[in-house]
Amino acid sequence: MGTATFIEKWYGTEFVHLRIYGAWWFTAAWGLLAAAGIIYFVRSHVRRRSATALHLSFAIILLGAMLTRVSARHGSLHLRCGETAGRYYADCGNGNTEELTLPFEISLDSFYIDYHEGTEAAADYVSVVTVRDNGGKTRHKVSMNKILSHNSMRLYQASYDEDGQGSVLAVSSDPWGIPVTYTGYALLFLSLAWMLADPRGGFRRLLRHPLLRRGALIMILSAAGVHTVSAVPARPKDVAGKFGQLNILYNNRICPMQTFAIDFTKKLYGDTSYKGYTAEQVLTGFIFYGDEWSNEPVIRMKGGAMKSRLQLPGYVSVNTFFNRDMGGYTIGPYLQEYYKGADDEFHRNVADMDDRLQLVMNLRRGTLLKVFPCTDSSGHTVWHAPTGKLPAGMDETQKAYIQNVFTLLYQYVMAADTAGFRAVTDKMIRYQHKNGGNSLPGKNRITAERIYNAIPFAKILFMVNLAMGLVTLAAAIFRLTHRNTERYRQKLYSHAATAVMAASFAALTVCGALRWIVSGTIPMANGYETMLLMAWCIQFVSIVTYRRFRIMQTFGFLLSGLFLLVAHISGMDPQITHVMPVLSSPLLSIHVSMIMMAFALLSLTFVCGMTALTLHAARKGTGVETATDMEALRLLSLLFLYPALATLGAGIFIGAVWANVSWGTYWSWDPKEVWALIVFMVYGCAVHHRSIPQMRRPMFFHAFMTAAFLTILMTYFGVNYFLGGMHSYA
């Protein structure tokens, strides 16, 4: 399966679905695996009902998959407004289709896109249809995450015609496979919970283990460019801050100008401020002092290839790339080579630089400054830029105001009239409140976004957590090597570290809450947010388990700090945007949170493994006994592993339910799905001590758990940034 995801990258989705996932031998391999598993399970005389129910659920799920493979029909139905259809095109496999009859007739009354107010961001795609069956007719709405079920057929919103007069519905008929598969899912969820609660199960027996009860794990650690301020002109901080209070249509979302200013500055300079200037000062500098700021070295060179080949410094100005003697736009020829197919590091650097330069150019032209809302007679609000095309029916006075207000602001800037500039800005704010209608975000949302913009949560917390991780590690070693240290001082260190952990957890919770308020959706829709969620889960587990396992505090600080560091320095985009319509489902929140909790717990098993291997290497040849410590770490790793498998299994198959609701198929062999299943199967090996006796040997177990973490890295980073697929937006 893992190999197939790479083949898909090279040969395409259709190829692997025909030659691998849809091939007879692949189905036969699953059938043989299931049969061998059932025979082995029966011969093993497993008596625990929870284990029997768990393994039975997998057999039922595979049976449901077989029924779906044999009996299900999937296809598409193209509807045009006012036309009635009674047939659809079904996928027969091998790239062929056949026309089949629907058990009813259906017509499209209308299709429309529901937008977020005042933006061009789609909130939903809706087809209004009429179904005629047995002389009666009923009217329905089909939209994302809202399917139409009628007479054993399920219809899903799939696509639409560019003219808005047609809609494409996905058609699915799976009367046998879905009930059996869902029965398997229900039994799986029940048995996973039962596995953790069963007094005779491995997890409950683990909790009663003497090493864990005595707290022996506490003893495991015993061995263990400055820039100078330039004279570039800028608006005073308070005046630029006032300008930042305006709202703007940015990223298909109405948000404070401050948010746009921060993103603008970060894209150019890599930070939220420049040489002591705030983001609002940088933005207003480029707007009102364009020539001066275009000569300022505010653009950070990201790629080494372009920097080396063109012999550029670490920071360059906009004017660096405009030279009349060299034909104008100096990187223009390289950009043309990129568009013609040149895809090496140098040309990618050029394309990235061009994107940032175009950002500056569009700002100076005024096309990005969509700060003027206009509500038409139907109540729909559109936000306009001062240099954009305005509606023909707009009042001439209003049109003149929009076209000339920035000229007025510029005049006040040239005259150094701060009071006049502030007065015009205040008038623009009042204009927005008067004409913005329902598109304007509420007061609480604006306040939350300004607080979020003011505090770099990820940057602060990764430094605090990593520093505290090293401090608590050093403190633990110090306590164990200086046993005569006063006990009250040890308690003081412990209480201080606990207070910092609590404060860090509270701050990360506030960060997530603010993003939730601003976006209106639970913050787990992209890579940046899931990194924050992973750090939050790790800290939560650390706080819950710290009293029993003191080592968890160090683990919690180090791991959460690493995830926050990845979120801060990687290419992940922290911008808050509207989620795709298909993601607007409560099942998404459950699916992602379960998966992230599982990954957080599995990350802790990786730390246990690395600690054990490091400790073993450090003690090798010293004659110091390590068996107890190795076993204690194995037990701690298992303590995380059982709930991790439960949450991972539940998360994967809740995602399958969501996929069935959204797309009509609960398993599509998408690379992320495949690798999540691989993670589940690989880590599942570690709890089968009876079938794999080597797992009882601590060093083998720790080596296995350390290597198994590579499957998580592949699932999260490899799929997102290399393989792609339906889940790559996450």
mmCIF file of N, CA and C in Angstrom, residues 533-644:
data_model
loop_
_atom_site.group_PDB
_atom_site.id
_atom_site.type_symbol
_atom_site.label_atom_id
_atom_site.label_comp_id
_atom_site.label_asym_id
_atom_site.label_seq_id
_atom_site.Cartn_x
_atom_site.Cartn_y
_atom_site.Cartn_z
ATOM 1 N N LEU A 533 -2.803 22.003 17.642
ATOM 2 C CA LEU A 533 -3.643 21.020 18.325
ATOM 3 C C LEU A 533 -2.801 19.877 18.875
ATOM 4 N N MET A 534 -1.797 19.447 18.117
ATOM 5 C CA MET A 534 -0.918 18.379 18.591
ATOM 6 C C MET A 534 -0.189 18.811 19.856
ATOM 7 N N ALA A 535 0.340 20.036 19.852
ATOM 8 C CA ALA A 535 1.028 20.551 21.040
ATOM 9 C C ALA A 535 0.064 20.634 22.219
ATOM 10 N N TRP A 536 -1.160 21.066 21.952
ATOM 11 C CA TRP A 536 -2.173 21.171 23.014
ATOM 12 C C TRP A 536 -2.474 19.788 23.602
ATOM 13 N N CYS A 537 -2.636 18.791 22.740
ATOM 14 C CA CYS A 537 -2.926 17.428 23.211
ATOM 15 C C CYS A 537 -1.783 16.886 24.070
ATOM 16 N N ILE A 538 -0.557 17.129 23.634
ATOM 17 C CA ILE A 538 0.599 16.643 24.390
ATOM 18 C C ILE A 538 0.647 17.292 25.767
ATOM 19 N N GLN A 539 0.410 18.590 25.833
ATOM 20 C CA GLN A 539 0.419 19.272 27.130
ATOM 21 C C GLN A 539 -0.716 18.770 28.014
ATOM 22 N N PHE A 540 -1.855 18.517 27.418
ATOM 23 C CA PHE A 540 -2.999 18.003 28.184
ATOM 24 C C PHE A 540 -2.661 16.645 28.801
ATOM 25 N N VAL A 541 -2.098 15.744 27.990
ATOM 26 C CA VAL A 541 -1.708 14.421 28.501
ATOM 27 C C VAL A 541 -0.652 14.569 29.595
ATOM 28 N N SER A 542 0.291 15.471 29.402
ATOM 29 C CA SER A 542 1.355 15.663 30.391
ATOM 30 C C SER A 542 0.798 16.154 31.719
ATOM 31 N N ILE A 543 -0.136 17.079 31.676
ATOM 32 C CA ILE A 543 -0.725 17.613 32.904
ATOM 33 C C ILE A 543 -1.518 16.539 33.637
ATOM 34 N N VAL A 544 -2.264 15.729 32.867
ATOM 35 C CA VAL A 544 -3.095 14.687 33.475
ATOM 36 C C VAL A 544 -2.247 13.603 34.137
ATOM 37 N N THR A 545 -1.130 13.253 33.512
ATOM 38 C CA THR A 545 -0.333 12.113 33.992
ATOM 39 C C THR A 545 0.863 12.516 34.845
ATOM 40 N N TYR A 546 1.103 13.821 35.033
ATOM 41 C CA TYR A 546 2.338 14.259 35.682
ATOM 42 C C TYR A 546 2.473 13.765 37.117
ATOM 43 N N ARG A 547 1.416 13.789 37.877
ATOM 44 C CA ARG A 547 1.528 13.412 39.288
ATOM 45 C C ARG A 547 2.008 11.972 39.451
ATOM 46 N N ARG A 548 1.654 11.127 38.499
ATOM 47 C CA ARG A 548 2.053 9.725 38.611
ATOM 48 C C ARG A 548 3.394 9.459 37.944
ATOM 49 N N PHE A 549 3.658 10.171 36.841
ATOM 50 C CA PHE A 549 4.902 9.972 36.097
ATOM 51 C C PHE A 549 5.576 11.331 35.919
ATOM 52 N N ARG A 550 6.528 11.642 36.784
ATOM 53 C CA ARG A 550 7.168 12.956 36.772
ATOM 54 C C ARG A 550 7.904 13.230 35.463
ATOM 55 N N ILE A 551 8.362 12.166 34.821
ATOM 56 C CA ILE A 551 9.083 12.349 33.562
ATOM 57 C C ILE A 551 8.199 12.982 32.486
ATOM 58 N N MET A 552 6.879 12.865 32.653
ATOM 59 C CA MET A 552 5.953 13.400 31.653
ATOM 60 C C MET A 552 6.057 14.909 31.520
ATOM 61 N N GLN A 553 6.470 15.575 32.588
ATOM 62 C CA GLN A 553 6.600 17.032 32.504
ATOM 63 C C GLN A 553 7.681 17.415 31.497
ATOM 64 N N THR A 554 8.819 16.741 31.591
ATOM 65 C CA THR A 554 9.899 17.001 30.630
ATOM 66 C C THR A 554 9.465 16.623 29.219
ATOM 67 N N PHE A 555 8.858 15.442 29.082
ATOM 68 C CA PHE A 555 8.351 15.020 27.769
ATOM 69 C C PHE A 555 7.382 16.061 27.202
ATOM 70 N N GLY A 556 6.467 16.517 28.051
ATOM 71 C CA GLY A 556 5.447 17.465 27.602
ATOM 72 C C GLY A 556 6.041 18.769 27.118
ATOM 73 N N PHE A 557 7.001 19.309 27.877
ATOM 74 C CA PHE A 557 7.643 20.557 27.466
ATOM 75 C C PHE A 557 8.392 20.383 26.148
ATOM 76 N N LEU A 558 9.212 19.339 26.053
ATOM 77 C CA LEU A 558 10.048 19.159 24.870
ATOM 78 C C LEU A 558 9.221 18.890 23.611
ATOM 79 N N LEU A 559 8.262 17.958 23.712
ATOM 80 C CA LEU A 559 7.485 17.594 22.517
ATOM 81 C C LEU A 559 6.582 18.736 22.053
ATOM 82 N N SER A 560 5.866 19.363 22.984
ATOM 83 C CA SER A 560 4.989 20.469 22.589
ATOM 84 C C SER A 560 5.820 21.609 22.022
ATOM 85 N N GLY A 561 7.003 21.853 22.614
ATOM 86 C CA GLY A 561 7.878 22.889 22.076
ATOM 87 C C GLY A 561 8.327 22.585 20.661
ATOM 88 N N LEU A 562 8.626 21.317 20.383
ATOM 89 C CA LEU A 562 9.048 20.936 19.035
ATOM 90 C C LEU A 562 7.923 21.122 18.018
ATOM 91 N N PHE A 563 6.701 20.731 18.381
ATOM 92 C CA PHE A 563 5.573 20.911 17.458
ATOM 93 C C PHE A 563 5.294 22.393 17.216
ATOM 94 N N LEU A 564 5.402 23.200 18.256
ATOM 95 C CA LEU A 564 5.194 24.638 18.091
ATOM 96 C C LEU A 564 6.313 25.249 17.256
ATOM 97 N N LEU A 565 7.537 24.726 17.414
ATOM 98 C CA LEU A 565 8.656 25.200 16.601
ATOM 99 C C LEU A 565 8.417 24.885 15.131
ATOM 100 N N VAL A 566 7.939 23.672 14.853
ATOM 101 C CA VAL A 566 7.629 23.295 13.471
ATOM 102 C C VAL A 566 6.568 24.230 12.895
ATOM 103 N N ALA A 567 5.529 24.530 13.691
ATOM 104 C CA ALA A 567 4.476 25.432 13.230
ATOM 105 C C ALA A 567 5.027 26.824 12.950
ATOM 106 N N HIS A 568 5.999 27.245 13.756
ATOM 107 C CA HIS A 568 6.515 28.612 13.631
ATOM 108 C C HIS A 568 7.464 28.787 12.455
ATOM 109 N N ILE A 569 8.387 27.823 12.251
ATOM 110 C CA ILE A 569 9.451 28.042 11.269
ATOM 111 C C ILE A 569 9.189 27.383 9.933
ATOM 112 N N SER A 570 8.175 26.500 9.857
ATOM 113 C CA SER A 570 7.955 25.774 8.598
ATOM 114 C C SER A 570 7.192 26.634 7.610
ATOM 115 N N GLY A 571 6.902 26.046 6.456
ATOM 116 C CA GLY A 571 6.162 26.759 5.425
ATOM 117 C C GLY A 571 4.671 26.787 5.672
ATOM 118 N N MET A 572 4.221 26.297 6.839
ATOM 119 C CA MET A 572 2.791 26.293 7.124
ATOM 120 C C MET A 572 2.265 27.721 7.204
ATOM 121 N N ASP A 573 1.087 27.948 6.688
ATOM 122 C CA ASP A 573 0.501 29.274 6.615
ATOM 123 C C ASP A 573 -0.437 29.487 7.794
ATOM 124 N N PRO A 574 -0.113 30.427 8.721
ATOM 125 C CA PRO A 574 -0.985 30.633 9.876
ATOM 126 C C PRO A 574 -2.181 31.524 9.599
ATOM 127 N N GLN A 575 -2.369 31.948 8.343
ATOM 128 C CA GLN A 575 -3.485 32.841 8.048
ATOM 129 C C GLN A 575 -4.818 32.167 8.371
ATOM 130 N N ILE A 576 -5.748 32.981 8.853
ATOM 131 C CA ILE A 576 -7.095 32.493 9.151
ATOM 132 C C ILE A 576 -7.966 32.733 7.927
ATOM 133 N N THR A 577 -8.519 31.666 7.383
ATOM 134 C CA THR A 577 -9.357 31.774 6.196
ATOM 135 C C THR A 577 -10.635 30.970 6.392
ATOM 136 N N HIS A 578 -11.594 31.213 5.498
ATOM 137 C CA HIS A 578 -12.799 30.390 5.503
ATOM 138 C C HIS A 578 -12.442 28.978 5.060
ATOM 139 N N VAL A 579 -13.055 27.986 5.690
ATOM 140 C CA VAL A 579 -12.780 26.605 5.307
ATOM 141 C C VAL A 579 -13.566 26.261 4.046
ATOM 142 N N MET A 580 -13.083 25.243 3.338
ATOM 143 C CA MET A 580 -13.796 24.762 2.169
ATOM 144 C C MET A 580 -15.179 24.260 2.581
ATOM 145 N N PRO A 581 -16.187 24.410 1.717
ATOM 146 C CA PRO A 581 -17.541 23.981 2.093
ATOM 147 C C PRO A 581 -17.626 22.538 2.557
ATOM 148 N N VAL A 582 -16.842 21.648 1.934
ATOM 149 C CA VAL A 582 -16.921 20.237 2.308
ATOM 150 C C VAL A 582 -16.404 20.010 3.726
ATOM 151 N N LEU A 583 -15.591 20.952 4.248
ATOM 152 C CA LEU A 583 -15.052 20.802 5.603
ATOM 153 C C LEU A 583 -16.000 21.323 6.670
ATOM 154 N N SER A 584 -17.100 21.909 6.259
ATOM 155 C CA SER A 584 -18.058 22.449 7.220
ATOM 156 C C SER A 584 -18.968 21.337 7.726
ATOM 157 N N SER A 585 -18.380 20.429 8.468
ATOM 158 C CA SER A 585 -19.116 19.287 8.999
ATOM 159 C C SER A 585 -18.664 19.029 10.425
ATOM 160 N N PRO A 586 -19.593 18.722 11.342
ATOM 161 C CA PRO A 586 -19.175 18.389 12.713
ATOM 162 C C PRO A 586 -18.316 17.138 12.772
ATOM 163 N N LEU A 587 -18.456 16.251 11.776
ATOM 164 C CA LEU A 587 -17.628 15.043 11.759
ATOM 165 C C LEU A 587 -16.149 15.377 11.552
ATOM 166 N N LEU A 588 -15.873 16.519 10.880
ATOM 167 C CA LEU A 588 -14.482 16.924 10.699
ATOM 168 C C LEU A 588 -13.814 17.147 12.051
ATOM 169 N N SER A 589 -14.495 17.859 12.942
ATOM 170 C CA SER A 589 -13.915 18.175 14.247
ATOM 171 C C SER A 589 -13.584 16.902 15.013
ATOM 172 N N ILE A 590 -14.505 15.941 14.996
ATOM 173 C CA ILE A 590 -14.277 14.687 15.718
ATOM 174 C C ILE A 590 -13.146 13.906 15.063
ATOM 175 N N HIS A 591 -13.203 13.820 13.746
ATOM 176 C CA HIS A 591 -12.201 13.062 12.983
ATOM 177 C C HIS A 591 -10.790 13.596 13.240
ATOM 178 N N VAL A 592 -10.586 14.895 13.063
ATOM 179 C CA VAL A 592 -9.247 15.471 13.194
ATOM 180 C C VAL A 592 -8.767 15.431 14.637
ATOM 181 N N SER A 593 -9.650 15.760 15.588
ATOM 182 C CA SER A 593 -9.226 15.785 16.990
ATOM 183 C C SER A 593 -8.815 14.399 17.465
ATOM 184 N N MET A 594 -9.536 13.353 17.029
ATOM 185 C CA MET A 594 -9.168 11.992 17.410
ATOM 186 C C MET A 594 -7.813 11.601 16.813
ATOM 187 N N ILE A 595 -7.615 11.925 15.543
ATOM 188 C CA ILE A 595 -6.349 11.594 14.892
ATOM 189 C C ILE A 595 -5.191 12.336 15.559
ATOM 190 N N MET A 596 -5.384 13.621 15.848
ATOM 191 C CA MET A 596 -4.309 14.409 16.454
ATOM 192 C C MET A 596 -3.990 13.923 17.866
ATOM 193 N N MET A 597 -5.011 13.541 18.625
ATOM 194 C CA MET A 597 -4.763 12.995 19.962
ATOM 195 C C MET A 597 -3.957 11.702 19.850
ATOM 196 N N ALA A 598 -4.309 10.865 18.883
ATOM 197 C CA ALA A 598 -3.563 9.622 18.683
ATOM 198 C C ALA A 598 -2.111 9.907 18.326
ATOM 199 N N PHE A 599 -1.880 10.831 17.393
ATOM 200 C CA PHE A 599 -0.515 11.167 16.995
ATOM 201 C C PHE A 599 0.276 11.745 18.167
ATOM 202 N N ALA A 600 -0.389 12.539 19.005
ATOM 203 C CA ALA A 600 0.288 13.097 20.179
ATOM 204 C C ALA A 600 0.738 11.977 21.111
ATOM 205 N N LEU A 601 -0.135 11.015 21.353
ATOM 206 C CA LEU A 601 0.218 9.896 22.229
ATOM 207 C C LEU A 601 1.312 9.032 21.608
ATOM 208 N N LEU A 602 1.228 8.811 20.305
ATOM 209 C CA LEU A 602 2.265 8.020 19.640
ATOM 210 C C LEU A 602 3.602 8.762 19.621
ATOM 211 N N SER A 603 3.558 10.092 19.607
ATOM 212 C CA SER A 603 4.795 10.867 19.711
ATOM 213 C C SER A 603 5.466 10.624 21.057
ATOM 214 N N LEU A 604 4.655 10.447 22.102
ATOM 215 C CA LEU A 604 5.215 10.166 23.424
ATOM 216 C C LEU A 604 5.856 8.778 23.467
ATOM 217 N N THR A 605 5.300 7.818 22.727
ATOM 218 C CA THR A 605 5.957 6.502 22.660
ATOM 219 C C THR A 605 7.303 6.611 21.951
ATOM 220 N N PHE A 606 7.396 7.510 20.977
ATOM 221 C CA PHE A 606 8.661 7.743 20.292
ATOM 222 C C PHE A 606 9.702 8.311 21.261
ATOM 223 N N VAL A 607 9.261 9.254 22.113
ATOM 224 C CA VAL A 607 10.188 9.823 23.098
ATOM 225 C C VAL A 607 10.647 8.752 24.078
ATOM 226 N N CYS A 608 9.730 7.884 24.491
ATOM 227 C CA CYS A 608 10.124 6.774 25.368
ATOM 228 C C CYS A 608 11.173 5.898 24.692
ATOM 229 N N GLY A 609 10.959 5.589 23.428
ATOM 230 C CA GLY A 609 11.903 4.757 22.697
ATOM 231 C C GLY A 609 13.265 5.404 22.566
ATOM 232 N N MET A 610 13.269 6.694 22.190
ATOM 233 C CA MET A 610 14.539 7.401 22.052
ATOM 234 C C MET A 610 15.271 7.506 23.389
ATOM 235 N N THR A 611 14.506 7.749 24.459
ATOM 236 C CA THR A 611 15.110 7.827 25.793
ATOM 237 C C THR A 611 15.756 6.502 26.165
ATOM 238 N N ALA A 612 15.050 5.403 25.892
ATOM 239 C CA ALA A 612 15.577 4.076 26.220
ATOM 240 C C ALA A 612 16.833 3.766 25.421
ATOM 241 N N LEU A 613 16.801 4.040 24.127
ATOM 242 C CA LEU A 613 17.966 3.747 23.293
ATOM 243 C C LEU A 613 19.164 4.607 23.689
ATOM 244 N N THR A 614 18.900 5.876 23.998
ATOM 245 C CA THR A 614 19.981 6.771 24.420
ATOM 246 C C THR A 614 20.562 6.329 25.757
ATOM 247 N N LEU A 615 19.675 5.981 26.675
ATOM 248 C CA LEU A 615 20.108 5.542 28.000
ATOM 249 C C LEU A 615 20.925 4.255 27.906
ATOM 250 N N HIS A 616 20.465 3.350 27.054
ATOM 251 C CA HIS A 616 21.182 2.079 26.877
ATOM 252 C C HIS A 616 22.574 2.328 26.295
ATOM 253 N N ALA A 617 22.670 3.229 25.319
ATOM 254 C CA ALA A 617 23.968 3.523 24.702
ATOM 255 C C ALA A 617 24.906 4.205 25.692
ATOM 256 N N ALA A 618 24.344 5.089 26.527
ATOM 257 C CA ALA A 618 25.171 5.808 27.493
ATOM 258 C C ALA A 618 25.712 4.880 28.574
ATOM 259 N N ARG A 619 24.933 3.854 28.941
ATOM 260 C CA ARG A 619 25.337 2.954 30.020
ATOM 261 C C ARG A 619 26.122 1.743 29.526
ATOM 262 N N LYS A 620 26.172 1.573 28.218
ATOM 263 C CA LYS A 620 26.826 0.388 27.676
ATOM 264 C C LYS A 620 28.298 0.357 28.091
ATOM 265 N N GLY A 621 28.708 -0.747 28.657
ATOM 266 C CA GLY A 621 30.093 -0.904 29.071
ATOM 267 C C GLY A 621 30.410 -0.367 30.444
ATOM 268 N N THR A 622 29.421 0.286 31.096
ATOM 269 C CA THR A 622 29.671 0.850 32.426
ATOM 270 C C THR A 622 29.336 -0.131 33.530
ATOM 271 N N GLY A 623 28.597 -1.189 33.209
ATOM 272 C CA GLY A 623 28.200 -2.159 34.222
ATOM 273 C C GLY A 623 26.974 -1.748 35.005
ATOM 274 N N VAL A 624 26.386 -0.583 34.654
ATOM 275 C CA VAL A 624 25.186 -0.128 35.357
ATOM 276 C C VAL A 624 23.981 -0.905 34.837
ATOM 277 N N GLU A 625 23.149 -1.394 35.720
ATOM 278 C CA GLU A 625 21.990 -2.199 35.348
ATOM 279 C C GLU A 625 20.951 -1.317 34.658
ATOM 280 N N THR A 626 20.424 -1.755 33.509
ATOM 281 C CA THR A 626 19.437 -0.978 32.762
ATOM 282 C C THR A 626 18.126 -1.716 32.575
ATOM 283 N N ALA A 627 18.022 -2.989 32.967
ATOM 284 C CA ALA A 627 16.841 -3.799 32.662
ATOM 285 C C ALA A 627 15.579 -3.185 33.243
ATOM 286 N N THR A 628 15.657 -2.735 34.499
ATOM 287 C CA THR A 628 14.462 -2.177 35.133
ATOM 288 C C THR A 628 14.008 -0.908 34.428
ATOM 289 N N ASP A 629 14.965 -0.040 34.104
ATOM 290 C CA ASP A 629 14.613 1.203 33.424
ATOM 291 C C ASP A 629 14.037 0.929 32.039
ATOM 292 N N MET A 630 14.627 -0.007 31.307
ATOM 293 C CA MET A 630 14.133 -0.328 29.969
ATOM 294 C C MET A 630 12.708 -0.871 30.024
ATOM 295 N N GLU A 631 12.443 -1.740 30.992
ATOM 296 C CA GLU A 631 11.109 -2.308 31.144
ATOM 297 C C GLU A 631 10.111 -1.237 31.578
ATOM 298 N N ALA A 632 10.574 -0.355 32.482
ATOM 299 C CA ALA A 632 9.683 0.716 32.931
ATOM 300 C C ALA A 632 9.289 1.627 31.766
ATOM 301 N N LEU A 633 10.252 1.944 30.918
ATOM 302 C CA LEU A 633 9.941 2.772 29.748
ATOM 303 C C LEU A 633 9.038 2.035 28.769
ATOM 304 N N ARG A 634 9.229 0.719 28.639
ATOM 305 C CA ARG A 634 8.344 -0.064 27.762
ATOM 306 C C ARG A 634 6.910 -0.007 28.266
ATOM 307 N N LEU A 635 6.739 -0.131 29.577
ATOM 308 C CA LEU A 635 5.396 -0.081 30.155
ATOM 309 C C LEU A 635 4.778 1.298 29.975
ATOM 310 N N LEU A 636 5.583 2.352 30.155
ATOM 311 C CA LEU A 636 5.059 3.706 29.951
ATOM 312 C C LEU A 636 4.647 3.904 28.494
ATOM 313 N N SER A 637 5.452 3.390 27.575
ATOM 314 C CA SER A 637 5.126 3.487 26.157
ATOM 315 C C SER A 637 3.812 2.762 25.855
ATOM 316 N N LEU A 638 3.641 1.568 26.429
ATOM 317 C CA LEU A 638 2.384 0.833 26.237
ATOM 318 C C LEU A 638 1.203 1.584 26.837
ATOM 319 N N LEU A 639 1.455 2.286 27.938
ATOM 320 C CA LEU A 639 0.388 3.062 28.575
ATOM 321 C C LEU A 639 -0.149 4.128 27.620
ATOM 322 N N PHE A 640 0.728 4.680 26.785
ATOM 323 C CA PHE A 640 0.290 5.644 25.773
ATOM 324 C C PHE A 640 -0.263 4.946 24.538
ATOM 325 N N LEU A 641 0.274 3.759 24.245
ATOM 326 C CA LEU A 641 -0.048 3.088 22.989
ATOM 327 C C LEU A 641 -1.499 2.611 22.935
ATOM 328 N N TYR A 642 -2.012 2.052 24.022
ATOM 329 C CA TYR A 642 -3.383 1.536 24.001
ATOM 330 C C TYR A 642 -4.416 2.629 23.680
ATOM 331 N N PRO A 643 -4.443 3.746 24.414
ATOM 332 C CA PRO A 643 -5.410 4.795 24.043
ATOM 333 C C PRO A 643 -5.107 5.417 22.684
ATOM 334 N N ALA A 644 -3.822 5.420 22.279
ATOM 335 C CA ALA A 644 -3.484 5.955 20.958
ATOM 336 C C ALA A 644 -4.126 5.119 19.855
#
